[in-house]
């Protein structure tokens, strides 16, 4: 009402470039995550071969929350990690931050690469 001459840029109007993606907010169907030390702590190994990284777990859960806020259904989101310890840590963070919140809920799967491959 105030800016009668205001219009979209041609590339927005033509739905080309990043504005034409069906995957809102993401350039790919997958995201790789590598987070530097979080509060001075990086990867840990609380027991042999049980690798965890709290910074990466927190980041991945925040990406899940962002996707839910964008409207992605939880049943179409999977979180896949390389380590069993990281899988358990992500499940713990999801349980603490998302599980009881109807806005977020839980993703369809939180699993390891080996299990996801079948």
mmCIF file of N, CA and C in Angstrom:
data_model
loop_
_atom_site.group_PDB
_atom_site.id
_atom_site.type_symbol
_atom_site.label_atom_id
_atom_site.label_comp_id
_atom_site.label_asym_id
_atom_site.label_seq_id
_atom_site.Cartn_x
_atom_site.Cartn_y
_atom_site.Cartn_z
ATOM 1 N N UNK A 1 0.806 -1.197 0.000
ATOM 2 C CA UNK A 1 0.000 0.000 0.000
ATOM 3 C C UNK A 1 0.835 1.242 0.000
ATOM 4 N N UNK A 2 1.985 1.192 0.603
ATOM 5 C CA UNK A 2 2.826 2.367 0.668
ATOM 6 C C UNK A 2 3.767 2.469 -0.534
ATOM 7 N N UNK A 3 4.219 1.329 -1.012
ATOM 8 C CA UNK A 3 5.186 1.299 -2.097
ATOM 9 C C UNK A 3 4.533 0.657 -3.319
ATOM 10 N N UNK A 4 3.739 1.405 -4.018
ATOM 11 C CA UNK A 4 2.977 0.879 -5.144
ATOM 12 C C UNK A 4 3.875 0.380 -6.287
ATOM 13 N N UNK A 5 5.073 0.894 -6.385
ATOM 14 C CA UNK A 5 5.979 0.502 -7.463
ATOM 15 C C UNK A 5 6.919 -0.642 -7.054
ATOM 16 N N UNK A 6 6.849 -1.103 -5.810
ATOM 17 C CA UNK A 6 7.736 -2.159 -5.327
ATOM 18 C C UNK A 6 7.385 -3.488 -5.987
ATOM 19 N N UNK A 7 8.409 -4.170 -6.507
ATOM 20 C CA UNK A 7 8.212 -5.440 -7.201
ATOM 21 C C UNK A 7 9.325 -6.408 -6.823
ATOM 22 N N UNK A 8 9.110 -7.671 -7.145
ATOM 23 C CA UNK A 8 10.150 -8.667 -6.960
ATOM 24 C C UNK A 8 11.232 -8.479 -8.007
ATOM 25 N N UNK A 9 12.451 -8.897 -7.668
ATOM 26 C CA UNK A 9 13.518 -8.907 -8.658
ATOM 27 C C UNK A 9 13.169 -9.934 -9.734
ATOM 28 N N UNK A 10 13.660 -9.748 -10.945
ATOM 29 C CA UNK A 10 13.326 -10.689 -12.020
ATOM 30 C C UNK A 10 13.669 -12.133 -11.679
ATOM 31 N N UNK A 11 14.821 -12.385 -11.034
ATOM 32 C CA UNK A 11 15.183 -13.774 -10.738
ATOM 33 C C UNK A 11 14.294 -14.388 -9.674
ATOM 34 N N UNK A 12 13.708 -13.575 -8.804
ATOM 35 C CA UNK A 12 12.737 -14.093 -7.847
ATOM 36 C C UNK A 12 11.430 -14.381 -8.574
ATOM 37 N N UNK A 13 11.031 -13.452 -9.403
ATOM 38 C CA UNK A 13 9.781 -13.589 -10.142
ATOM 39 C C UNK A 13 9.831 -14.793 -11.082
ATOM 40 N N UNK A 14 10.975 -15.045 -11.697
ATOM 41 C CA UNK A 14 11.117 -16.151 -12.640
ATOM 42 C C UNK A 14 11.465 -17.465 -11.951
ATOM 43 N N UNK A 15 11.622 -17.443 -10.645
ATOM 44 C CA UNK A 15 11.946 -18.630 -9.847
ATOM 45 C C UNK A 15 13.196 -19.348 -10.338
ATOM 46 N N UNK A 16 14.247 -18.570 -10.586
ATOM 47 C CA UNK A 16 15.523 -19.152 -10.966
ATOM 48 C C UNK A 16 16.524 -18.932 -9.836
ATOM 49 N N UNK A 17 17.565 -19.690 -9.850
ATOM 50 C CA UNK A 17 18.576 -19.572 -8.806
ATOM 51 C C UNK A 17 18.056 -20.148 -7.504
ATOM 52 N N UNK A 18 18.574 -19.707 -6.377
ATOM 53 C CA UNK A 18 18.191 -20.297 -5.094
ATOM 54 C C UNK A 18 16.720 -20.078 -4.746
ATOM 55 N N UNK A 19 16.072 -19.104 -5.363
ATOM 56 C CA UNK A 19 14.679 -18.832 -5.039
ATOM 57 C C UNK A 19 13.729 -19.835 -5.663
ATOM 58 N N UNK A 20 14.194 -20.598 -6.626
ATOM 59 C CA UNK A 20 13.353 -21.573 -7.297
ATOM 60 C C UNK A 20 13.471 -22.974 -6.731
ATOM 61 N N UNK A 21 14.285 -23.144 -5.703
ATOM 62 C CA UNK A 21 14.476 -24.473 -5.130
ATOM 63 C C UNK A 21 13.250 -24.923 -4.351
ATOM 64 N N UNK A 22 12.907 -26.174 -4.491
ATOM 65 C CA UNK A 22 11.803 -26.726 -3.714
ATOM 66 C C UNK A 22 12.242 -27.051 -2.298
ATOM 67 N N UNK A 23 13.531 -27.129 -2.076
ATOM 68 C CA UNK A 23 14.097 -27.491 -0.785
ATOM 69 C C UNK A 23 14.446 -26.205 -0.034
ATOM 70 N N UNK A 24 13.456 -25.541 0.497
ATOM 71 C CA UNK A 24 13.623 -24.217 1.104
ATOM 72 C C UNK A 24 14.713 -24.198 2.160
ATOM 73 N N UNK A 25 15.646 -23.292 2.009
ATOM 74 C CA UNK A 25 16.687 -23.108 2.997
ATOM 75 C C UNK A 25 17.909 -23.965 2.800
ATOM 76 N N UNK A 26 17.873 -24.930 1.901
ATOM 77 C CA UNK A 26 18.995 -25.834 1.709
ATOM 78 C C UNK A 26 19.313 -25.970 0.225
ATOM 79 N N UNK A 27 20.591 -26.092 -0.078
ATOM 80 C CA UNK A 27 21.006 -26.262 -1.458
ATOM 81 C C UNK A 27 21.016 -27.727 -1.878
ATOM 82 N N UNK A 28 21.021 -28.651 -0.892
ATOM 83 C CA UNK A 28 21.099 -30.081 -1.179
ATOM 84 C C UNK A 28 20.085 -30.847 -0.327
ATOM 85 N N UNK A 29 19.824 -32.089 -0.688
ATOM 86 C CA UNK A 29 18.929 -32.944 0.091
ATOM 87 C C UNK A 29 19.598 -33.463 1.355
ATOM 88 N N UNK A 30 20.878 -33.225 1.504
ATOM 89 C CA UNK A 30 21.644 -33.712 2.650
ATOM 90 C C UNK A 30 22.545 -32.587 3.143
ATOM 91 N N UNK A 31 22.991 -32.669 4.372
ATOM 92 C CA UNK A 31 23.904 -31.684 4.941
ATOM 93 C C UNK A 31 25.019 -32.422 5.671
ATOM 94 N N UNK A 32 26.268 -32.074 5.387
ATOM 95 C CA UNK A 32 27.395 -32.605 6.147
ATOM 96 C C UNK A 32 27.721 -31.599 7.238
ATOM 97 N N UNK A 33 28.020 -32.099 8.421
ATOM 98 C CA UNK A 33 28.252 -31.218 9.561
ATOM 99 C C UNK A 33 29.644 -31.475 10.123
ATOM 100 N N UNK A 34 30.423 -30.422 10.275
ATOM 101 C CA UNK A 34 31.720 -30.487 10.941
ATOM 102 C C UNK A 34 31.818 -29.241 11.803
ATOM 103 N N UNK A 35 31.706 -29.421 13.104
ATOM 104 C CA UNK A 35 31.686 -28.304 14.044
ATOM 105 C C UNK A 35 33.006 -28.294 14.814
ATOM 106 N N UNK A 36 33.661 -27.140 14.899
ATOM 107 C CA UNK A 36 34.882 -27.081 15.703
ATOM 108 C C UNK A 36 34.551 -27.260 17.191
ATOM 109 N N UNK A 37 35.556 -27.230 18.023
ATOM 110 C CA UNK A 37 35.352 -27.424 19.464
ATOM 111 C C UNK A 37 34.204 -26.565 19.989
ATOM 112 N N UNK A 38 33.392 -27.156 20.826
ATOM 113 C CA UNK A 38 32.212 -26.516 21.414
ATOM 114 C C UNK A 38 32.476 -26.349 22.909
ATOM 115 N N UNK A 39 32.545 -25.124 23.364
ATOM 116 C CA UNK A 39 32.898 -24.820 24.750
ATOM 117 C C UNK A 39 34.224 -25.466 25.128
ATOM 118 N N UNK A 40 35.160 -25.446 24.192
ATOM 119 C CA UNK A 40 36.489 -25.987 24.448
ATOM 120 C C UNK A 40 36.589 -27.498 24.378
ATOM 121 N N UNK A 41 35.510 -28.172 24.016
ATOM 122 C CA UNK A 41 35.513 -29.631 23.949
ATOM 123 C C UNK A 41 35.155 -30.049 22.529
ATOM 124 N N UNK A 42 35.944 -30.953 21.982
ATOM 125 C CA UNK A 42 35.662 -31.491 20.654
ATOM 126 C C UNK A 42 35.140 -32.905 20.774
ATOM 127 N N UNK A 43 35.675 -33.764 19.960
ATOM 128 C CA UNK A 43 35.265 -35.163 19.988
ATOM 129 C C UNK A 43 35.769 -35.829 21.271
ATOM 130 N N UNK A 44 34.916 -36.640 21.877
ATOM 131 C CA UNK A 44 35.310 -37.372 23.081
ATOM 132 C C UNK A 44 35.031 -38.856 22.876
ATOM 133 N N UNK A 45 35.614 -39.657 23.745
ATOM 134 C CA UNK A 45 35.450 -41.108 23.682
ATOM 135 C C UNK A 45 35.206 -41.613 25.109
ATOM 136 N N UNK A 46 33.946 -41.494 25.603
ATOM 137 C CA UNK A 46 33.655 -41.875 26.988
ATOM 138 C C UNK A 46 33.929 -43.342 27.297
ATOM 139 N N UNK A 47 33.853 -44.194 26.294
ATOM 140 C CA UNK A 47 34.260 -45.590 26.422
ATOM 141 C C UNK A 47 34.877 -45.991 25.082
ATOM 142 N N UNK A 48 35.661 -47.070 25.035
ATOM 143 C CA UNK A 48 36.342 -47.423 23.790
ATOM 144 C C UNK A 48 35.401 -47.538 22.585
ATOM 145 N N UNK A 49 35.779 -46.866 21.513
ATOM 146 C CA UNK A 49 35.048 -46.890 20.230
ATOM 147 C C UNK A 49 33.633 -46.308 20.327
ATOM 148 N N UNK A 50 33.390 -45.457 21.309
ATOM 149 C CA UNK A 50 32.079 -44.827 21.505
ATOM 150 C C UNK A 50 32.305 -43.316 21.370
ATOM 151 N N UNK A 51 32.456 -42.850 20.116
ATOM 152 C CA UNK A 51 32.823 -41.464 19.850
ATOM 153 C C UNK A 51 31.611 -40.547 19.907
ATOM 154 N N UNK A 52 31.812 -39.375 20.536
ATOM 155 C CA UNK A 52 30.747 -38.383 20.633
ATOM 156 C C UNK A 52 31.323 -36.986 20.430
ATOM 157 N N UNK A 53 30.478 -36.089 19.940
ATOM 158 C CA UNK A 53 30.846 -34.688 19.783
ATOM 159 C C UNK A 53 29.591 -33.870 20.079
ATOM 160 N N UNK A 54 29.566 -33.244 21.257
ATOM 161 C CA UNK A 54 28.379 -32.503 21.688
ATOM 162 C C UNK A 54 28.083 -31.324 20.763
ATOM 163 N N UNK A 55 29.114 -30.629 20.301
ATOM 164 C CA UNK A 55 28.902 -29.495 19.390
ATOM 165 C C UNK A 55 28.179 -29.912 18.127
ATOM 166 N N UNK A 56 28.594 -31.027 17.537
ATOM 167 C CA UNK A 56 27.938 -31.511 16.322
ATOM 168 C C UNK A 56 26.513 -31.977 16.616
ATOM 169 N N UNK A 57 26.315 -32.629 17.767
ATOM 170 C CA UNK A 57 24.965 -33.080 18.123
ATOM 171 C C UNK A 57 24.027 -31.890 18.292
ATOM 172 N N UNK A 58 24.473 -30.869 18.993
ATOM 173 C CA UNK A 58 23.646 -29.663 19.187
ATOM 174 C C UNK A 58 23.346 -28.998 17.846
ATOM 175 N N UNK A 59 24.333 -28.932 16.973
ATOM 176 C CA UNK A 59 24.147 -28.307 15.663
ATOM 177 C C UNK A 59 23.121 -29.084 14.834
ATOM 178 N N UNK A 60 23.278 -30.397 14.781
ATOM 179 C CA UNK A 60 22.366 -31.228 13.994
ATOM 180 C C UNK A 60 20.937 -31.103 14.513
ATOM 181 N N UNK A 61 20.774 -31.072 15.815
ATOM 182 C CA UNK A 61 19.429 -30.927 16.387
ATOM 183 C C UNK A 61 18.859 -29.546 16.057
ATOM 184 N N UNK A 62 19.698 -28.519 16.057
ATOM 185 C CA UNK A 62 19.186 -27.191 15.692
ATOM 186 C C UNK A 62 18.792 -27.144 14.212
ATOM 187 N N UNK A 63 19.509 -27.871 13.347
ATOM 188 C CA UNK A 63 19.110 -27.958 11.930
ATOM 189 C C UNK A 63 17.767 -28.684 11.819
ATOM 190 N N UNK A 64 17.588 -29.746 12.591
ATOM 191 C CA UNK A 64 16.302 -30.453 12.617
ATOM 192 C C UNK A 64 15.180 -29.496 13.041
ATOM 193 N N UNK A 65 15.410 -28.715 14.087
ATOM 194 C CA UNK A 65 14.398 -27.768 14.548
ATOM 195 C C UNK A 65 14.090 -26.732 13.475
ATOM 196 N N UNK A 66 15.125 -26.248 12.800
ATOM 197 C CA UNK A 66 14.938 -25.282 11.721
ATOM 198 C C UNK A 66 14.089 -25.880 10.598
ATOM 199 N N UNK A 67 14.383 -27.120 10.241
ATOM 200 C CA UNK A 67 13.603 -27.780 9.193
ATOM 201 C C UNK A 67 12.139 -27.919 9.595
ATOM 202 N N UNK A 68 11.898 -28.232 10.853
ATOM 203 C CA UNK A 68 10.513 -28.351 11.333
ATOM 204 C C UNK A 68 9.816 -26.990 11.273
ATOM 205 N N UNK A 69 10.537 -25.922 11.629
ATOM 206 C CA UNK A 69 9.950 -24.582 11.562
ATOM 207 C C UNK A 69 9.645 -24.170 10.126
ATOM 208 N N UNK A 70 10.443 -24.682 9.174
ATOM 209 C CA UNK A 70 10.173 -24.411 7.755
ATOM 210 C C UNK A 70 8.984 -25.205 7.233
ATOM 211 N N UNK A 71 8.564 -26.220 7.991
ATOM 212 C CA UNK A 71 7.411 -27.002 7.573
ATOM 213 C C UNK A 71 7.710 -28.404 7.096
ATOM 214 N N UNK A 72 8.964 -28.824 7.155
ATOM 215 C CA UNK A 72 9.279 -30.203 6.780
ATOM 216 C C UNK A 72 8.623 -31.152 7.781
ATOM 217 N N UNK A 73 7.951 -32.202 7.330
ATOM 218 C CA UNK A 73 7.361 -33.166 8.266
ATOM 219 C C UNK A 73 8.466 -33.989 8.943
ATOM 220 N N UNK A 74 8.319 -34.211 10.239
ATOM 221 C CA UNK A 74 9.318 -34.978 10.997
ATOM 222 C C UNK A 74 9.507 -36.366 10.396
ATOM 223 N N UNK A 75 8.435 -36.947 9.864
ATOM 224 C CA UNK A 75 8.522 -38.303 9.316
ATOM 225 C C UNK A 75 9.374 -38.377 8.046
ATOM 226 N N UNK A 76 9.753 -37.220 7.491
ATOM 227 C CA UNK A 76 10.588 -37.208 6.289
ATOM 228 C C UNK A 76 12.023 -36.776 6.588
ATOM 229 N N UNK A 77 12.368 -36.655 7.864
ATOM 230 C CA UNK A 77 13.710 -36.231 8.256
ATOM 231 C C UNK A 77 14.424 -37.387 8.941
ATOM 232 N N UNK A 78 15.626 -37.688 8.467
ATOM 233 C CA UNK A 78 16.481 -38.698 9.099
ATOM 234 C C UNK A 78 17.809 -38.052 9.455
ATOM 235 N N UNK A 79 18.355 -38.427 10.597
ATOM 236 C CA UNK A 79 19.676 -37.969 11.013
ATOM 237 C C UNK A 79 20.583 -39.190 10.997
ATOM 238 N N UNK A 80 21.630 -39.127 10.180
ATOM 239 C CA UNK A 80 22.529 -40.262 9.994
ATOM 240 C C UNK A 80 23.932 -39.832 10.418
ATOM 241 N N UNK A 81 24.565 -40.640 11.248
ATOM 242 C CA UNK A 81 25.903 -40.340 11.739
ATOM 243 C C UNK A 81 26.815 -41.547 11.547
ATOM 244 N N UNK A 82 28.100 -41.309 11.661
ATOM 245 C CA UNK A 82 29.068 -42.389 11.460
ATOM 246 C C UNK A 82 29.286 -43.253 12.699
ATOM 247 N N UNK A 83 29.015 -42.683 13.879
ATOM 248 C CA UNK A 83 29.375 -43.373 15.112
ATOM 249 C C UNK A 83 28.168 -43.693 15.984
ATOM 250 N N UNK A 84 28.205 -44.862 16.595
ATOM 251 C CA UNK A 84 27.129 -45.301 17.492
ATOM 252 C C UNK A 84 27.007 -44.363 18.695
ATOM 253 N N UNK A 85 28.136 -43.929 19.231
ATOM 254 C CA UNK A 85 28.114 -43.002 20.367
ATOM 255 C C UNK A 85 27.447 -41.690 20.009
ATOM 256 N N UNK A 86 27.715 -41.197 18.802
ATOM 257 C CA UNK A 86 27.104 -39.947 18.350
ATOM 258 C C UNK A 86 25.595 -40.131 18.162
ATOM 259 N N UNK A 87 25.190 -41.279 17.658
ATOM 260 C CA UNK A 87 23.759 -41.571 17.504
ATOM 261 C C UNK A 87 23.050 -41.473 18.860
ATOM 262 N N UNK A 88 23.644 -42.063 19.891
ATOM 263 C CA UNK A 88 23.031 -42.027 21.220
ATOM 264 C C UNK A 88 23.001 -40.612 21.787
ATOM 265 N N UNK A 89 24.059 -39.843 21.548
ATOM 266 C CA UNK A 89 24.094 -38.458 22.021
ATOM 267 C C UNK A 89 23.027 -37.623 21.315
ATOM 268 N N UNK A 90 22.878 -37.783 20.012
ATOM 269 C CA UNK A 90 21.852 -37.039 19.265
ATOM 270 C C UNK A 90 20.467 -37.415 19.784
ATOM 271 N N UNK A 91 20.240 -38.686 20.039
ATOM 272 C CA UNK A 91 18.950 -39.113 20.599
ATOM 273 C C UNK A 91 18.686 -38.440 21.947
ATOM 274 N N UNK A 92 19.733 -38.333 22.780
ATOM 275 C CA UNK A 92 19.580 -37.668 24.075
ATOM 276 C C UNK A 92 19.227 -36.193 23.913
ATOM 277 N N UNK A 93 19.898 -35.512 22.979
ATOM 278 C CA UNK A 93 19.627 -34.090 22.753
ATOM 279 C C UNK A 93 18.227 -33.905 22.178
ATOM 280 N N UNK A 94 17.820 -34.759 21.247
ATOM 281 C CA UNK A 94 16.449 -34.704 20.694
ATOM 282 C C UNK A 94 15.438 -34.901 21.820
ATOM 283 N N UNK A 95 15.683 -35.872 22.688
ATOM 284 C CA UNK A 95 14.769 -36.150 23.790
ATOM 285 C C UNK A 95 14.646 -34.931 24.706
ATOM 286 N N UNK A 96 15.767 -34.283 25.001
ATOM 287 C CA UNK A 96 15.763 -33.135 25.906
ATOM 288 C C UNK A 96 15.156 -31.883 25.270
ATOM 289 N N UNK A 97 15.400 -31.647 23.983
ATOM 290 C CA UNK A 97 14.996 -30.383 23.358
ATOM 291 C C UNK A 97 13.732 -30.444 22.507
ATOM 292 N N UNK A 98 13.397 -31.627 21.984
ATOM 293 C CA UNK A 98 12.354 -31.675 20.961
ATOM 294 C C UNK A 98 11.210 -32.641 21.231
ATOM 295 N N UNK A 99 11.489 -33.778 21.827
ATOM 296 C CA UNK A 99 10.530 -34.884 21.874
ATOM 297 C C UNK A 99 9.184 -34.494 22.457
ATOM 298 N N UNK A 100 9.189 -33.699 23.496
ATOM 299 C CA UNK A 100 7.930 -33.338 24.165
ATOM 300 C C UNK A 100 7.338 -32.026 23.662
ATOM 301 N N UNK A 101 7.924 -31.469 22.621
ATOM 302 C CA UNK A 101 7.425 -30.230 22.044
ATOM 303 C C UNK A 101 6.655 -30.576 20.773
ATOM 304 N N UNK A 102 5.353 -30.322 20.735
ATOM 305 C CA UNK A 102 4.560 -30.694 19.556
ATOM 306 C C UNK A 102 4.999 -29.977 18.278
ATOM 307 N N UNK A 103 5.697 -28.875 18.417
ATOM 308 C CA UNK A 103 6.185 -28.158 17.247
ATOM 309 C C UNK A 103 7.313 -28.922 16.554
ATOM 310 N N UNK A 104 8.103 -29.684 17.336
ATOM 311 C CA UNK A 104 9.256 -30.385 16.782
ATOM 312 C C UNK A 104 9.055 -31.894 16.720
ATOM 313 N N UNK A 105 8.806 -32.531 17.839
ATOM 314 C CA UNK A 105 8.699 -33.985 17.870
ATOM 315 C C UNK A 105 10.049 -34.635 17.627
ATOM 316 N N UNK A 106 10.029 -35.837 17.076
ATOM 317 C CA UNK A 106 11.260 -36.580 16.788
ATOM 318 C C UNK A 106 11.359 -36.847 15.295
ATOM 319 N N UNK A 107 12.595 -36.905 14.763
ATOM 320 C CA UNK A 107 12.746 -37.263 13.346
ATOM 321 C C UNK A 107 12.381 -38.725 13.121
ATOM 322 N N UNK A 108 12.164 -39.085 11.877
ATOM 323 C CA UNK A 108 11.798 -40.463 11.531
ATOM 324 C C UNK A 108 12.861 -41.449 11.989
ATOM 325 N N UNK A 109 14.121 -41.114 11.763
ATOM 326 C CA UNK A 109 15.221 -42.010 12.128
ATOM 327 C C UNK A 109 16.399 -41.212 12.654
ATOM 328 N N UNK A 110 17.042 -41.766 13.647
ATOM 329 C CA UNK A 110 18.365 -41.328 14.078
ATOM 330 C C UNK A 110 19.173 -42.616 14.094
ATOM 331 N N UNK A 111 20.111 -42.739 13.172
ATOM 332 C CA UNK A 111 20.791 -44.017 13.009
ATOM 333 C C UNK A 111 22.209 -43.817 12.508
ATOM 334 N N UNK A 112 22.917 -44.915 12.359
ATOM 335 C CA UNK A 112 24.278 -44.847 11.825
ATOM 336 C C UNK A 112 24.286 -45.167 10.346
ATOM 337 N N UNK A 113 25.366 -44.830 9.697
ATOM 338 C CA UNK A 113 25.512 -45.082 8.264
ATOM 339 C C UNK A 113 25.330 -46.569 7.973
ATOM 340 N N UNK A 114 25.926 -47.425 8.811
ATOM 341 C CA UNK A 114 25.840 -48.869 8.588
ATOM 342 C C UNK A 114 24.395 -49.357 8.626
ATOM 343 N N UNK A 115 23.630 -48.914 9.588
ATOM 344 C CA UNK A 115 22.234 -49.339 9.702
ATOM 345 C C UNK A 115 21.391 -48.777 8.557
ATOM 346 N N UNK A 116 21.683 -47.544 8.145
ATOM 347 C CA UNK A 116 20.889 -46.899 7.102
ATOM 348 C C UNK A 116 21.086 -47.591 5.762
ATOM 349 N N UNK A 117 22.292 -48.106 5.518
ATOM 350 C CA UNK A 117 22.573 -48.768 4.249
ATOM 351 C C UNK A 117 21.870 -50.114 4.135
ATOM 352 N N UNK A 118 21.453 -50.645 5.274
ATOM 353 C CA UNK A 118 20.707 -51.896 5.250
ATOM 354 C C UNK A 118 21.597 -53.066 5.461
#
